[in-house]
Structure formats: structure tokens, C-alpha cells
Amino acid sequence: MLIATGLTGAMALSACGGGSEDSEGGEASGGSGRVVFGESTDFPENLYPNIAAGNATSVANVLIKVLPSAYQVQPDFTVEFNEDLFTGEPTLEEVDGQQVNTYEINPDAVWSDGTPITADDFEFTWRANRSGDPADGGCPAVLSTTGYEQIASVEPGEDEKTVVVTYETPFADWQGNFENLLPSHLMDADDPAAVCETITEGWPIAEGLPEGISGGPWQVSNIDAGAQVIVLEPNPEWWGDGPQLEQLIIQNIGNDPTTAVQGLQSGELGVIYPQPQLDLVEQVQALEPNVESEINFGLTFEHLDLNTQDPHLADPLVRQALAYALDRQEIVDQTVGQFSSDAQVLNNRIWLNTQPEYEDTAPEQVKTQNVEEARALLEQAGYTAGPDGFYTHPERGPLDIQIDTTENNPLRQTTIEVMIPQLAEAGINASFNANPDIFAGAESPTSLEGGGFQAALFAWVGNPFITSSQSIYQTPQGDNIQQNYSRIGNPEIDALFAELATEPDRERQAELGNQIDGLLWEQMATIPLYQKPTFVAHQANIEGVQDNPTEAGPLWNSETWTVE
């Protein structure tokens, strides 16, 4: 019923659209055919990608070909410059002892309202992300300042189509900057406080993007929040190749395997990208040859975040005990190991199992379940076991830990259901909670950013840029926690990240990253579980679909898709 209702809404919307002409008479370059993408993650609340409320996979899937980026991560984890946005590859040089990058913007590059894309957009994107401190003209709502805080200036070169970026300190991952370029003509203001207000509010889903703006091949043409449908149509001002389709319809289907399989079987869904689980994978593979599918391992990992502001979890002995009580191999065996023999326990947060830099940095005590050691740690922390075997502290009360996670996610529910009896063996009374607001902004008290949780199970979606994890683990600065939802810091970790940001040598980067992870194990504020597999399936008559198991996601090349 859900899929039928949702797709009826989607098709009704698409019937109103199609390739159209803009007010200036420019004709959309879209081809023919429509594809419905079944979005299995939560429907977006906000489309602004640089705040907590918009930091979601569903938002990234919408924006990947709407807002331009300087570079794009490829399926093999390499990065390539945006050949549509620039006339040639951006340059890196040293000028007067400073790192300088120069970008030459395509003369034809314009926003969907006809405004040229210029150095002003790069300068505003830098300014909107460089600081979380209002005293410095920054904004606390910004998720990460890494890469932008190292920049001294962003200025036009010989003309407005040349961008010269000068760094105050070297930044090795400079290719990761200027992702999701922002339209300065629609967002900038003279008053930094006004800019911060715009950033903090973001782009609520009911309002869409400012004036439907786009700098890529697709633009958002319609949003039906009730039906959870977002319709993309060709950007009439797009200067590059494609899109080859008339419409790309993003329909939220939730993470229900039955809905996904029935949608593919009936032809109502063209492409799905759900979290894989055994029944789903088997049922989809049974639809061959009409449906094609593949499993990959990308740069995403599942983990447990422990909130160190919680009275129990503020104690490092309790965090250690919780980690010692888990049997992570059993968690893998009962979840992703059910459909992939390549799945294994992850013992590093900076590098993942399939990366050559990966090193097992975990202490021996967490490599197998250690119930007795966990109990000893709790007793050392002042806890005593009651008649039911669960521990209580004289001041903190019963050791009850609620583990929050996303709604309608069977794989995560299974993960927590495996954890609960494991933790019970060590006297920790854990419970499951599907939190609808887990990824909401700070205004929601139970969200990650709001801090009203004890433990949270979710995934970090990564990319090849080693410094991208800095905002997760560096010390919070006042109210600006960036993405450090555990709310804990270590000056030594901060110093290593600072060194990492300036280090161009990959071998030395590997050493620094593994040193950082060793210190993260000492903190025990996050517990990695496993590198997540991805699973993409599509109708065999849709050409061009290729998994990109990074933050770029399944729609990374959607402008090239065709329907036979």
C-alpha cells in the first residue's frame, strides 16, 4: 500500500513536469524516460548540507548533481576534478611560502537563474564554512570547518571566472574543499549574523532550495513532503552533457525489504539502494535477469557513539566496560555476515578494512567479549550488582543504557537486539529506541546535536580525504561541537589532526591516522563495528547505473542514465 500510494503521487507530479522552457526561452536538454529511485533512508527535513539537520544521505542523494563541487569521488575512491565546472584541472603551487590553488571556471557555467558562477560563489562558500565562532564572523551551526579554516583568502584572479585560493597553513586535502558550492547572490549579506541566521535555518524541505537554484545537470522541480517525493528535472541552463532522462523521481520507500522487492518486481521502482540484509539480497537476486544488482564495500562504517555528558558514560571505566562486554564478531555474524562472507569486524575509525592504510589498532580486550573484565571495571567505578545481576551506582543510579538509532531499519534493530543480551551478561541493562529525531538539528533535544541521548548506533559515510573525520573527533569549542557527538576531546588528537592536515605524504598520513585511532581507543567514546556493504539494484533496461560506495552515492552519474 505504501509503495502504491507514494508512486501514484510521484507519477502525478511527473505528469505535470517534463522538459520545459524557462522564462528566458532556454530549452531544457533532458531526454526521454523517467526513473524512480527508491530512497531507503529518512526523508529529508532540511536540504542545506552543512548543518546537522541536512547532514543525511538522503540530502546528499538530492544534491549530488544539483549543487556543483570542485572534485568528485569516483567508485574506485580516486577523485577527479569537475570537467563541467572548470576549463582544466585546478593548479597547486607555492607562492611566497604559501599554498595557492587556482581554479578556472568554465565561461558557460551559470546558475539555473542565469547568474554566472564566479569567484564570488567560492568566496562565499569559504566564508560560510570557515568558522564556528560568531566573534570571528562564523556560525556555530556549521558542521565542519576543516579545510576552510586553513584558508587565508579567496579572491578573483584576472577576472571573475578565475578563483585564487591562498592558504594560511598548508592543507593536503584541498581537493575536498568547495563541495556543494553555494550561490552567493541568493545567500550572502553584509552582516555575518544575518548569514549565520540563513545557515542555521538552512533550507527546510517544505521550502526547497532558494528559488529552486541549481548549478548542475538536475534541478529540484517539485517536492511533496506528504508523499515523500522529490522530483528532479533537467536544469534548463545546464551547459554540459545530459541529463538523458526527462525526470528522476526520488521516492522515499523506507528500509522495508518487502516494499523494495515489490517495487522492483512490479516495475514501479527503477533503482534501489537499501541497506542490504539476507532476505532482501536473496529476493532481489531471484529477480534476475530483469533486475541487476551488486554488493560492494565502500567508505562507510557502522559504529556506536557514547555520549560522555551522560552521568554513567562520562566515566571512562564504564565506557571501557561497555566495549569489553560486546562481542563484535557475533554482531557481524548476525547482521552483514549473513549475506557477505567478506564482512569483518572493524578495528579502526580512520582507515577501513579495504584501505591499504588500515591497521588493527584495537586493544586486545575488545577483540573478543570480556565479561569478567567488564564487570571488574564497573565495580572499580563504584557500581554494585543487584539480585537481577544489573549494576547500580550509589549516585548515578541503575546502569540503564538506551541505544538510539534510526527508525524503520531492520539491520540496526537486529544489531541492537544482539547487543542487549551481550551487555546484560556484564550487568549493563541496555534497551532499543528508534529515534525519529536522531539526525534533526540542535532544536530537537533527543537528536545527536541536541545531546539528549546516551548511546547512538549509526554510520559515518566517508570519502578518501583523510581530514574529513577531523570534525568528528576534535575537541568541541564551546557550543560548536561540529560532528563530535560524543562531546569529548584530547589535545594530542587535535595536534595530530593539525599535522595530518598539512602532510602530503600518504605513508606518513597512514601513520598519523593510526596514531589518532590508537588514542580514540583510549577514549572509548566511539566503538567501530564493521565496514558497511552497499547494495544497488536496478531494472535491467536502465543503462548507466554504477555503484559509488562513497559519500557520492548511487546518483553520482545519474545524468548519464538512459532507459531502453
Coordinates of C-alpha atoms in Angstrom, one line a residue:
M1 CA 0.0 0.0 0.0
L2 CA 2.7 2.4 0.9
I3 CA 4.6 1.9 -2.4
A4 CA 1.5 2.2 -4.5
T5 CA 0.3 5.4 -2.8
G6 CA 3.8 7.0 -2.9
L7 CA 4.4 6.2 -6.5
T8 CA 0.9 7.4 -7.5
G9 CA 1.9 10.7 -6.1
A10 CA 5.2 10.6 -7.8
M11 CA 3.7 9.9 -11.2
A12 CA 1.1 12.6 -10.7
L13 CA 3.9 15.1 -10.1
S14 CA 5.9 13.9 -13.0
A15 CA 2.9 14.2 -15.3
C16 CA 2.9 17.9 -14.5
G17 CA 6.6 18.4 -15.4
G18 CA 8.7 17.2 -18.3
G19 CA 11.2 19.1 -20.3
S20 CA 10.1 22.7 -20.3
E21 CA 11.3 26.1 -21.3
D22 CA 12.5 28.7 -18.8
S23 CA 11.3 32.3 -18.7
E24 CA 14.2 33.3 -20.9
G25 CA 13.4 30.8 -23.6
G26 CA 16.3 28.4 -22.8
E27 CA 15.2 24.8 -23.6
A28 CA 15.9 22.0 -21.1
S29 CA 18.3 19.4 -22.5
G30 CA 16.6 16.4 -21.0
G31 CA 16.0 13.3 -23.0
S32 CA 13.1 10.9 -22.5
G33 CA 12.0 8.5 -19.9
R34 CA 11.6 8.6 -16.2
V35 CA 13.4 6.7 -13.4
V36 CA 12.1 6.3 -9.9
F37 CA 14.8 6.0 -7.3
G38 CA 13.6 4.3 -4.1
E39 CA 15.2 6.2 -1.2
S40 CA 15.6 3.9 1.8
T41 CA 16.9 6.4 4.3
D42 CA 14.9 9.0 6.1
F43 CA 13.1 11.7 4.1
P44 CA 15.0 15.0 4.4
E45 CA 13.9 17.6 6.9
N46 CA 16.3 20.2 5.5
L47 CA 18.3 20.3 2.3
Y48 CA 21.1 22.6 3.5
P49 CA 24.0 20.1 3.6
N50 CA 26.4 21.9 6.0
I51 CA 24.2 21.8 9.2
A52 CA 23.1 18.8 11.3
A53 CA 19.5 18.9 10.0
G54 CA 20.8 18.4 6.5
N55 CA 23.7 16.1 7.1
A56 CA 21.9 13.0 5.8
T57 CA 22.4 10.5 2.9
S58 CA 19.0 11.4 1.5
V59 CA 20.1 15.1 1.2
A60 CA 23.4 14.1 -0.5
N61 CA 21.5 12.0 -3.0
V62 CA 19.3 15.0 -3.9
L63 CA 22.2 17.5 -4.2
I64 CA 24.9 15.4 -5.8
K65 CA 24.1 16.7 -9.3
V66 CA 22.3 19.9 -8.2
L67 CA 25.0 21.8 -6.4
P68 CA 28.3 21.7 -8.2
S69 CA 31.5 20.5 -6.5
A70 CA 35.1 21.1 -7.4
Y71 CA 36.0 17.5 -7.3
Q72 CA 34.0 14.2 -7.2
V73 CA 34.9 10.9 -5.6
Q74 CA 34.9 8.0 -8.1
P75 CA 33.8 4.5 -7.4
D76 CA 37.4 3.4 -7.0
F77 CA 37.9 6.0 -4.3
T78 CA 40.0 8.3 -6.5
V79 CA 39.0 11.9 -7.1
E80 CA 38.6 13.8 -10.4
F81 CA 38.1 17.5 -11.0
N82 CA 34.7 18.7 -12.3
E83 CA 35.3 18.9 -16.0
D84 CA 32.0 20.7 -16.5
L85 CA 32.7 23.4 -13.9
F86 CA 36.3 24.1 -14.8
T87 CA 38.2 24.6 -18.1
G88 CA 41.1 22.5 -16.8
E89 CA 42.4 20.8 -13.7
P90 CA 42.9 23.3 -10.8
T91 CA 46.5 24.0 -10.0
L92 CA 48.6 23.7 -6.8
E93 CA 51.7 25.9 -6.3
E94 CA 53.7 27.6 -3.6
V95 CA 53.8 31.4 -3.7
D96 CA 55.8 33.3 -1.1
G97 CA 55.8 30.3 1.1
Q98 CA 52.0 29.8 1.0
Q99 CA 49.9 27.1 -0.7
V100 CA 47.9 28.6 -3.6
N101 CA 45.2 26.9 -5.7
T102 CA 43.9 28.4 -8.8
Y103 CA 40.6 27.4 -10.4
E104 CA 39.5 28.5 -13.9
I105 CA 35.7 28.4 -14.1
N106 CA 34.0 27.4 -17.4
P107 CA 32.8 30.7 -19.1
D108 CA 29.5 28.9 -19.8
A109 CA 28.9 27.9 -16.1
V110 CA 25.8 29.6 -14.7
W111 CA 23.3 29.0 -12.0
S112 CA 19.8 27.9 -13.1
D113 CA 18.5 31.5 -12.9
G114 CA 21.2 32.6 -15.4
T115 CA 23.5 34.2 -12.9
P116 CA 27.2 33.4 -13.8
I117 CA 29.1 31.1 -11.4
T118 CA 32.1 33.2 -10.3
A119 CA 34.8 33.6 -7.7
D120 CA 32.1 35.3 -5.5
D121 CA 30.5 31.9 -5.0
F122 CA 33.8 30.3 -4.0
E123 CA 34.5 33.2 -1.6
F124 CA 31.0 32.9 0.0
T125 CA 31.3 29.1 0.3
W126 CA 34.6 29.6 2.1
R127 CA 33.2 32.3 4.4
A128 CA 30.1 30.3 5.2
N129 CA 32.2 27.3 6.4
R130 CA 35.4 28.7 7.8
S131 CA 34.5 29.3 11.4
G132 CA 32.0 28.3 14.1
D133 CA 32.8 31.3 16.3
P134 CA 30.4 34.3 15.9
A135 CA 33.1 36.5 17.3
D136 CA 35.1 35.7 14.2
G137 CA 32.2 36.1 11.9
G138 CA 31.4 32.4 12.0
C139 CA 28.4 30.4 12.7
P140 CA 28.0 27.7 15.4
A141 CA 25.6 25.7 13.2
V142 CA 28.3 24.8 10.7
L143 CA 29.1 21.1 10.9
S144 CA 32.8 21.2 9.9
T145 CA 35.3 24.0 9.3
T146 CA 38.1 21.6 8.3
G147 CA 39.9 22.7 5.1
Y148 CA 38.2 26.1 5.2
E149 CA 39.7 27.4 8.4
Q150 CA 43.2 26.9 6.9
I151 CA 42.4 29.4 4.1
A152 CA 43.6 33.0 4.3
S153 CA 41.8 34.4 1.3
V154 CA 39.6 33.5 -1.7
E155 CA 39.8 36.2 -4.4
P156 CA 39.2 36.6 -8.2
G157 CA 42.2 36.4 -10.4
E158 CA 42.4 38.1 -13.8
D159 CA 38.6 38.1 -14.0
E160 CA 35.6 36.8 -12.0
K161 CA 35.9 33.4 -13.7
T162 CA 39.3 32.8 -12.1
V163 CA 39.5 31.8 -8.4
V164 CA 42.7 32.2 -6.4
V165 CA 42.7 30.4 -3.0
T166 CA 45.6 31.2 -0.7
Y167 CA 46.1 29.1 2.4
E168 CA 47.4 30.4 5.7
T169 CA 48.7 26.9 6.5
P170 CA 49.1 24.1 4.0
F171 CA 46.2 21.7 3.6
A172 CA 46.8 18.4 2.0
D173 CA 43.2 17.5 1.3
W174 CA 42.5 20.7 -0.6
Q175 CA 40.6 18.8 -3.3
G176 CA 37.9 18.1 -0.8
N177 CA 37.1 21.8 -0.4
F178 CA 34.3 23.6 -2.3
E179 CA 31.9 20.6 -2.2
N180 CA 28.4 21.8 -2.6
L181 CA 29.2 25.3 -4.0
L182 CA 26.8 27.9 -2.6
P183 CA 25.0 30.6 -4.6
S184 CA 26.3 33.8 -3.1
H185 CA 23.8 36.0 -4.9
L186 CA 21.0 34.3 -3.1
M187 CA 22.6 33.8 0.3
D188 CA 25.2 36.5 1.1
A189 CA 24.6 39.5 3.3
D190 CA 26.8 42.3 4.7
D191 CA 26.0 41.3 8.3
P192 CA 27.7 38.0 9.3
A193 CA 24.9 37.5 11.8
A194 CA 22.3 37.5 9.0
V195 CA 24.4 35.0 7.1
C196 CA 24.6 32.8 10.2
E197 CA 20.8 33.0 10.6
T198 CA 20.4 31.9 6.9
I199 CA 22.8 29.0 7.5
T200 CA 21.2 27.9 10.8
E201 CA 17.7 27.9 9.3
G202 CA 19.0 26.1 6.2
W203 CA 16.7 25.0 3.5
P204 CA 13.6 23.4 5.2
I205 CA 12.2 20.7 3.0
A206 CA 8.8 22.4 2.6
E207 CA 10.5 25.4 1.1
G208 CA 13.1 23.6 -1.1
L209 CA 16.2 25.3 -2.4
P210 CA 16.3 29.1 -2.7
E211 CA 14.4 29.9 -5.9
G212 CA 15.0 26.3 -6.9
I213 CA 18.6 27.1 -7.6
S214 CA 20.9 24.6 -9.4
G215 CA 24.4 24.6 -10.8
G216 CA 24.3 21.1 -12.0
P217 CA 22.5 18.9 -14.6
W218 CA 19.4 18.4 -12.4
Q219 CA 17.3 20.9 -10.6
V220 CA 14.6 20.3 -7.9
S221 CA 11.3 20.9 -9.7
N222 CA 8.8 19.7 -7.1
I223 CA 8.7 18.4 -3.5
D224 CA 5.7 16.7 -1.9
A225 CA 6.7 16.2 1.7
G226 CA 3.4 14.4 2.4
A227 CA 4.0 11.8 -0.2
Q228 CA 7.8 12.0 0.5
V229 CA 8.6 12.6 -3.1
I230 CA 11.3 14.9 -4.7
V231 CA 11.2 15.4 -8.4
L232 CA 14.4 16.3 -10.3
E233 CA 14.2 17.7 -13.9
P234 CA 16.9 18.9 -16.3
N235 CA 18.3 22.3 -15.4
P236 CA 17.4 24.5 -18.5
E237 CA 20.6 26.5 -18.1
W238 CA 22.9 23.4 -17.8
W239 CA 25.9 23.8 -20.1
G240 CA 27.2 20.3 -20.1
D241 CA 26.0 16.9 -21.4
G242 CA 22.8 15.3 -20.2
P243 CA 20.6 14.6 -18.5
Q244 CA 19.4 11.8 -20.7
L245 CA 16.2 11.4 -18.8
E246 CA 13.1 13.6 -18.6
Q247 CA 12.7 13.1 -14.9
L248 CA 14.5 11.5 -11.9
I249 CA 11.9 10.9 -9.2
I250 CA 13.2 10.3 -5.7
Q251 CA 10.5 8.4 -3.7
N252 CA 11.1 7.6 -0.1
I253 CA 10.2 3.9 0.5
G254 CA 11.8 3.4 3.9
N255 CA 14.1 0.5 4.6
D256 CA 11.4 -2.2 4.3
P257 CA 12.7 -5.1 2.2
T258 CA 9.2 -6.1 1.0
T259 CA 8.5 -2.6 -0.4
A260 CA 11.8 -2.6 -2.2
V261 CA 11.4 -6.0 -3.7
Q262 CA 7.8 -5.5 -4.7
G263 CA 8.6 -2.1 -6.3
L264 CA 11.3 -3.7 -8.4
Q265 CA 9.1 -6.7 -9.3
S266 CA 6.2 -4.5 -10.4
G267 CA 8.5 -2.1 -12.3
E268 CA 7.3 0.9 -10.2
L269 CA 10.9 1.3 -8.8
G270 CA 13.8 1.7 -11.2
V271 CA 16.7 1.8 -8.8
I272 CA 17.1 1.0 -5.1
Y273 CA 20.0 1.4 -2.7
P274 CA 18.9 -0.1 0.6
Q275 CA 20.9 -1.3 3.5
P276 CA 21.4 -4.9 2.5
Q277 CA 20.2 -7.8 4.6
L278 CA 19.9 -11.5 3.8
D279 CA 16.3 -11.8 2.8
L280 CA 16.4 -8.7 0.6
V281 CA 19.5 -9.7 -1.2
E282 CA 18.2 -13.2 -2.0
Q283 CA 14.8 -11.9 -3.1
V284 CA 16.3 -9.3 -5.4
Q285 CA 18.8 -11.8 -6.9
A286 CA 15.8 -14.0 -7.6
L287 CA 14.5 -11.3 -10.0
E288 CA 17.4 -11.7 -12.4
P289 CA 17.7 -11.2 -15.4
N290 CA 15.1 -8.5 -15.3
V291 CA 16.9 -6.9 -12.3
E292 CA 20.6 -6.4 -12.0
S293 CA 22.4 -6.0 -8.6
E294 CA 25.8 -5.8 -6.9
I295 CA 27.3 -5.7 -3.4
N296 CA 30.3 -3.5 -2.7
F297 CA 32.3 -2.3 0.4
G298 CA 32.7 1.4 0.5
L299 CA 33.9 4.1 2.9
T300 CA 31.0 3.8 5.3
F301 CA 31.2 2.2 8.7
E302 CA 28.7 1.4 11.4
H303 CA 29.6 2.4 14.9
L304 CA 28.3 3.2 18.4
D305 CA 28.6 6.7 19.8
L306 CA 28.7 7.1 23.6
N307 CA 27.6 10.5 25.0
T308 CA 30.2 11.5 27.5
Q309 CA 27.8 14.0 29.0
D310 CA 25.7 11.2 30.4
P311 CA 26.4 10.6 34.1
H312 CA 27.3 6.9 33.5
L313 CA 29.2 7.3 30.2
A314 CA 31.2 10.3 31.5
D315 CA 33.2 7.7 33.4
P316 CA 35.8 6.1 31.1
L317 CA 35.7 2.9 33.1
V318 CA 32.0 2.5 32.2
R319 CA 32.8 3.2 28.5
Q320 CA 35.5 0.6 28.6
A321 CA 33.3 -1.9 30.3
L322 CA 30.6 -1.5 27.7
A323 CA 33.1 -2.1 24.9
Y324 CA 34.6 -5.1 26.7
A325 CA 31.1 -6.6 27.1
L326 CA 30.4 -6.6 23.3
D327 CA 31.1 -9.5 21.0
R328 CA 31.5 -7.6 17.8
Q329 CA 32.2 -10.7 15.8
E330 CA 28.8 -12.1 16.8
I331 CA 27.3 -8.7 15.7
V332 CA 28.9 -9.1 12.3
D333 CA 27.8 -12.7 12.0
Q334 CA 24.2 -11.9 12.8
T335 CA 24.0 -8.9 10.5
V336 CA 26.1 -8.2 7.5
G337 CA 27.8 -11.5 7.7
Q338 CA 24.5 -13.1 6.8
F339 CA 24.9 -12.1 3.1
S340 CA 28.6 -11.3 2.7
S341 CA 31.4 -13.6 3.5
D342 CA 33.8 -10.6 3.2
A343 CA 32.2 -8.8 6.2
Q344 CA 34.5 -8.5 9.2
V345 CA 34.9 -6.6 12.4
L346 CA 36.3 -3.1 12.0
N347 CA 39.2 -2.2 14.4
N348 CA 39.9 1.3 13.1
R349 CA 37.9 4.5 12.7
I350 CA 40.3 6.4 10.4
W351 CA 41.0 3.7 7.9
L352 CA 38.6 1.0 6.8
N353 CA 39.3 -2.7 6.2
T354 CA 39.6 -2.5 2.4
Q355 CA 42.0 0.5 2.5
P356 CA 45.8 -0.3 2.3
E357 CA 46.5 2.1 5.2
Y358 CA 44.3 0.1 7.5
E359 CA 45.9 -1.2 10.7
D360 CA 44.3 -3.1 13.5
T361 CA 44.8 -0.6 16.4
A362 CA 42.3 -2.1 18.8
P363 CA 43.3 -3.2 22.3
E364 CA 43.2 -7.0 22.8
Q365 CA 40.3 -6.6 25.4
V366 CA 37.8 -5.6 22.7
K367 CA 38.7 -8.2 20.1
T368 CA 36.7 -10.8 22.0
Q369 CA 34.0 -10.5 24.6
N370 CA 35.4 -10.0 28.1
V371 CA 32.5 -10.1 30.5
E372 CA 34.6 -10.7 33.7
E373 CA 36.9 -7.7 32.9
A374 CA 33.8 -5.6 32.1
R375 CA 32.3 -6.4 35.5
A376 CA 35.6 -5.7 37.2
L377 CA 35.8 -2.3 35.6
L378 CA 32.2 -1.4 36.7
E379 CA 33.0 -2.5 40.3
Q380 CA 36.2 -0.4 40.2
A381 CA 34.0 2.5 39.1
G382 CA 31.8 2.1 42.2
Y383 CA 28.9 0.0 40.8
T384 CA 27.4 -2.9 42.7
A385 CA 25.3 -5.7 41.2
G386 CA 21.8 -6.2 42.3
P387 CA 19.8 -9.5 42.7
D388 CA 18.9 -9.3 39.0
G389 CA 22.6 -9.1 38.0
F390 CA 22.4 -5.5 36.8
Y391 CA 24.7 -2.8 38.2
T392 CA 23.7 0.3 40.1
H393 CA 25.8 3.3 41.3
P394 CA 25.0 5.0 44.6
E395 CA 24.9 8.4 43.0
R396 CA 24.3 7.8 39.3
G397 CA 21.6 5.2 39.8
P398 CA 20.9 2.0 37.8
L399 CA 23.2 1.4 34.8
D400 CA 20.5 1.6 32.2
I401 CA 21.7 2.5 28.8
Q402 CA 19.3 3.3 26.0
I403 CA 20.7 2.8 22.5
D404 CA 19.1 5.1 19.9
T405 CA 19.1 4.5 16.2
T406 CA 17.2 5.4 13.1
E407 CA 13.6 4.4 12.5
N408 CA 12.5 1.5 10.2
N409 CA 15.9 0.0 9.9
P410 CA 15.8 -3.8 10.5
L411 CA 19.6 -4.2 10.2
R412 CA 20.2 -1.7 13.0
Q413 CA 17.4 -3.1 15.1
T414 CA 19.0 -6.6 14.8
T415 CA 22.4 -5.1 15.8
I416 CA 21.0 -3.7 19.0
E417 CA 19.0 -6.9 19.7
V418 CA 22.3 -8.8 19.5
M419 CA 24.0 -6.2 21.8
I420 CA 21.3 -6.2 24.5
P421 CA 22.0 -9.8 25.9
Q422 CA 25.7 -9.3 25.5
L423 CA 25.6 -6.2 27.7
A424 CA 23.3 -8.0 30.1
E425 CA 26.0 -10.6 30.7
A426 CA 28.2 -7.8 32.1
G427 CA 25.4 -6.3 34.2
I428 CA 24.5 -3.5 31.8
N429 CA 20.8 -3.1 31.2
A430 CA 20.5 -1.9 27.6
S431 CA 17.4 -1.1 25.6
F432 CA 16.5 -0.3 22.0
N433 CA 15.0 3.1 20.9
A434 CA 14.0 4.0 17.3
N435 CA 14.5 7.8 17.4
P436 CA 12.8 9.7 14.7
D437 CA 14.8 12.9 15.5
I438 CA 18.2 11.3 15.7
F439 CA 19.5 13.4 12.8
A440 CA 17.5 16.5 13.5
G441 CA 19.2 19.7 14.5
A442 CA 20.0 21.1 17.9
E443 CA 16.4 22.3 18.4
S444 CA 15.5 18.7 18.9
P445 CA 16.7 17.7 22.4
T446 CA 17.0 14.0 21.6
S447 CA 19.0 14.4 18.4
L448 CA 22.7 13.8 18.1
E449 CA 23.4 17.5 18.0
G450 CA 20.9 18.2 20.8
G451 CA 22.7 15.8 23.0
G452 CA 19.7 14.1 24.8
F453 CA 20.8 10.6 24.1
Q454 CA 23.1 8.1 25.9
A455 CA 24.3 5.8 23.1
A456 CA 23.6 6.0 19.4
L457 CA 24.0 3.5 16.6
F458 CA 24.5 5.0 13.1
A459 CA 27.0 5.2 10.3
W460 CA 29.6 7.6 9.1
V461 CA 29.7 7.9 5.3
G462 CA 33.2 8.6 4.3
N463 CA 35.4 9.8 1.4
P464 CA 39.1 9.4 0.5
F465 CA 40.0 12.7 2.2
I466 CA 41.8 11.8 5.5
T467 CA 40.9 15.0 7.2
S468 CA 37.2 14.6 6.7
S469 CA 37.0 12.8 10.1
Q470 CA 38.6 15.7 12.0
S471 CA 35.3 17.3 12.7
I472 CA 34.1 14.0 14.3
Y473 CA 36.9 13.7 16.8
Q474 CA 38.5 17.1 17.5
T475 CA 37.8 18.8 20.8
P476 CA 34.5 20.8 20.8
Q477 CA 34.8 24.5 21.1
G478 CA 32.0 25.7 23.3
D479 CA 28.6 25.2 21.7
N480 CA 30.3 24.4 18.4
I481 CA 30.7 20.6 18.6
Q482 CA 30.8 20.2 14.8
Q483 CA 30.2 16.4 14.4
N484 CA 31.7 15.3 17.8
Y485 CA 28.5 13.9 19.2
S486 CA 30.4 12.1 21.9
R487 CA 31.4 15.5 23.2
I488 CA 34.9 14.6 24.3
G489 CA 38.3 15.9 23.3
N490 CA 42.0 15.3 23.5
P491 CA 44.7 17.9 22.8
E492 CA 47.0 15.2 21.5
I493 CA 44.4 14.1 19.0
D494 CA 43.9 17.7 17.9
A495 CA 47.6 18.2 17.4
L496 CA 47.9 15.0 15.3
F497 CA 45.0 16.1 13.1
A498 CA 46.6 19.5 12.7
E499 CA 49.8 17.7 11.5
L500 CA 47.7 15.4 9.3
A501 CA 46.1 18.4 7.6
T502 CA 49.4 19.6 6.3
E503 CA 51.0 16.2 5.5
P504 CA 51.0 15.4 1.8
D505 CA 52.8 12.0 2.0
R506 CA 50.4 9.1 2.1
E507 CA 52.6 6.8 4.2
R508 CA 53.0 9.5 6.8
Q509 CA 49.3 10.1 6.7
A510 CA 48.7 6.4 7.4
E511 CA 51.0 6.6 10.4
L512 CA 49.3 9.7 11.8
G513 CA 45.8 8.3 11.2
N514 CA 46.7 5.1 13.0
Q515 CA 48.2 7.0 15.9
I516 CA 44.9 9.0 16.2
D517 CA 42.9 5.9 16.2
G518 CA 45.0 4.4 19.0
L519 CA 44.2 7.4 21.1
L520 CA 40.5 7.1 20.2
W521 CA 40.5 3.6 21.6
E522 CA 41.9 5.0 24.8
Q523 CA 38.9 7.4 24.9
M524 CA 36.5 4.7 24.1
A525 CA 33.8 7.2 23.3
T526 CA 33.1 5.6 19.9
I527 CA 33.1 1.8 19.1
P528 CA 33.5 0.8 15.5
L529 CA 31.6 -2.3 14.5
Y530 CA 32.0 -3.0 10.8
Q531 CA 32.6 -1.5 7.3
K532 CA 29.2 -1.4 5.7
P533 CA 28.4 -3.1 2.4
T534 CA 26.4 -1.2 -0.2
F535 CA 23.7 -2.9 -2.3
V536 CA 22.4 -1.4 -5.6
A537 CA 19.8 -3.0 -7.7
H538 CA 18.1 -1.7 -10.8
Q539 CA 15.8 -2.6 -13.7
A540 CA 18.0 -4.2 -16.4
N541 CA 16.7 -1.7 -19.0
I542 CA 18.2 1.2 -17.2
E543 CA 21.7 1.8 -18.6
G544 CA 24.5 3.6 -16.8
V545 CA 23.7 2.8 -13.2
Q546 CA 27.0 2.2 -11.3
D547 CA 27.5 2.0 -7.6
N548 CA 29.7 4.6 -6.0
P549 CA 30.2 3.2 -2.4
T550 CA 31.3 6.5 -1.0
E551 CA 29.5 9.7 0.1
A552 CA 28.9 10.3 -3.6
G553 CA 26.3 7.6 -3.6
P554 CA 24.2 5.9 -6.3
L555 CA 23.1 9.0 -8.1
W556 CA 26.6 10.3 -8.7
N557 CA 26.3 9.8 -12.5
S558 CA 22.5 9.9 -12.9
E559 CA 22.7 12.5 -15.7
T560 CA 24.1 9.7 -17.9
W561 CA 21.3 7.2 -17.2
T562 CA 19.1 6.1 -20.1
V563 CA 16.1 3.9 -20.3
E564 CA 15.9 1.4 -23.2

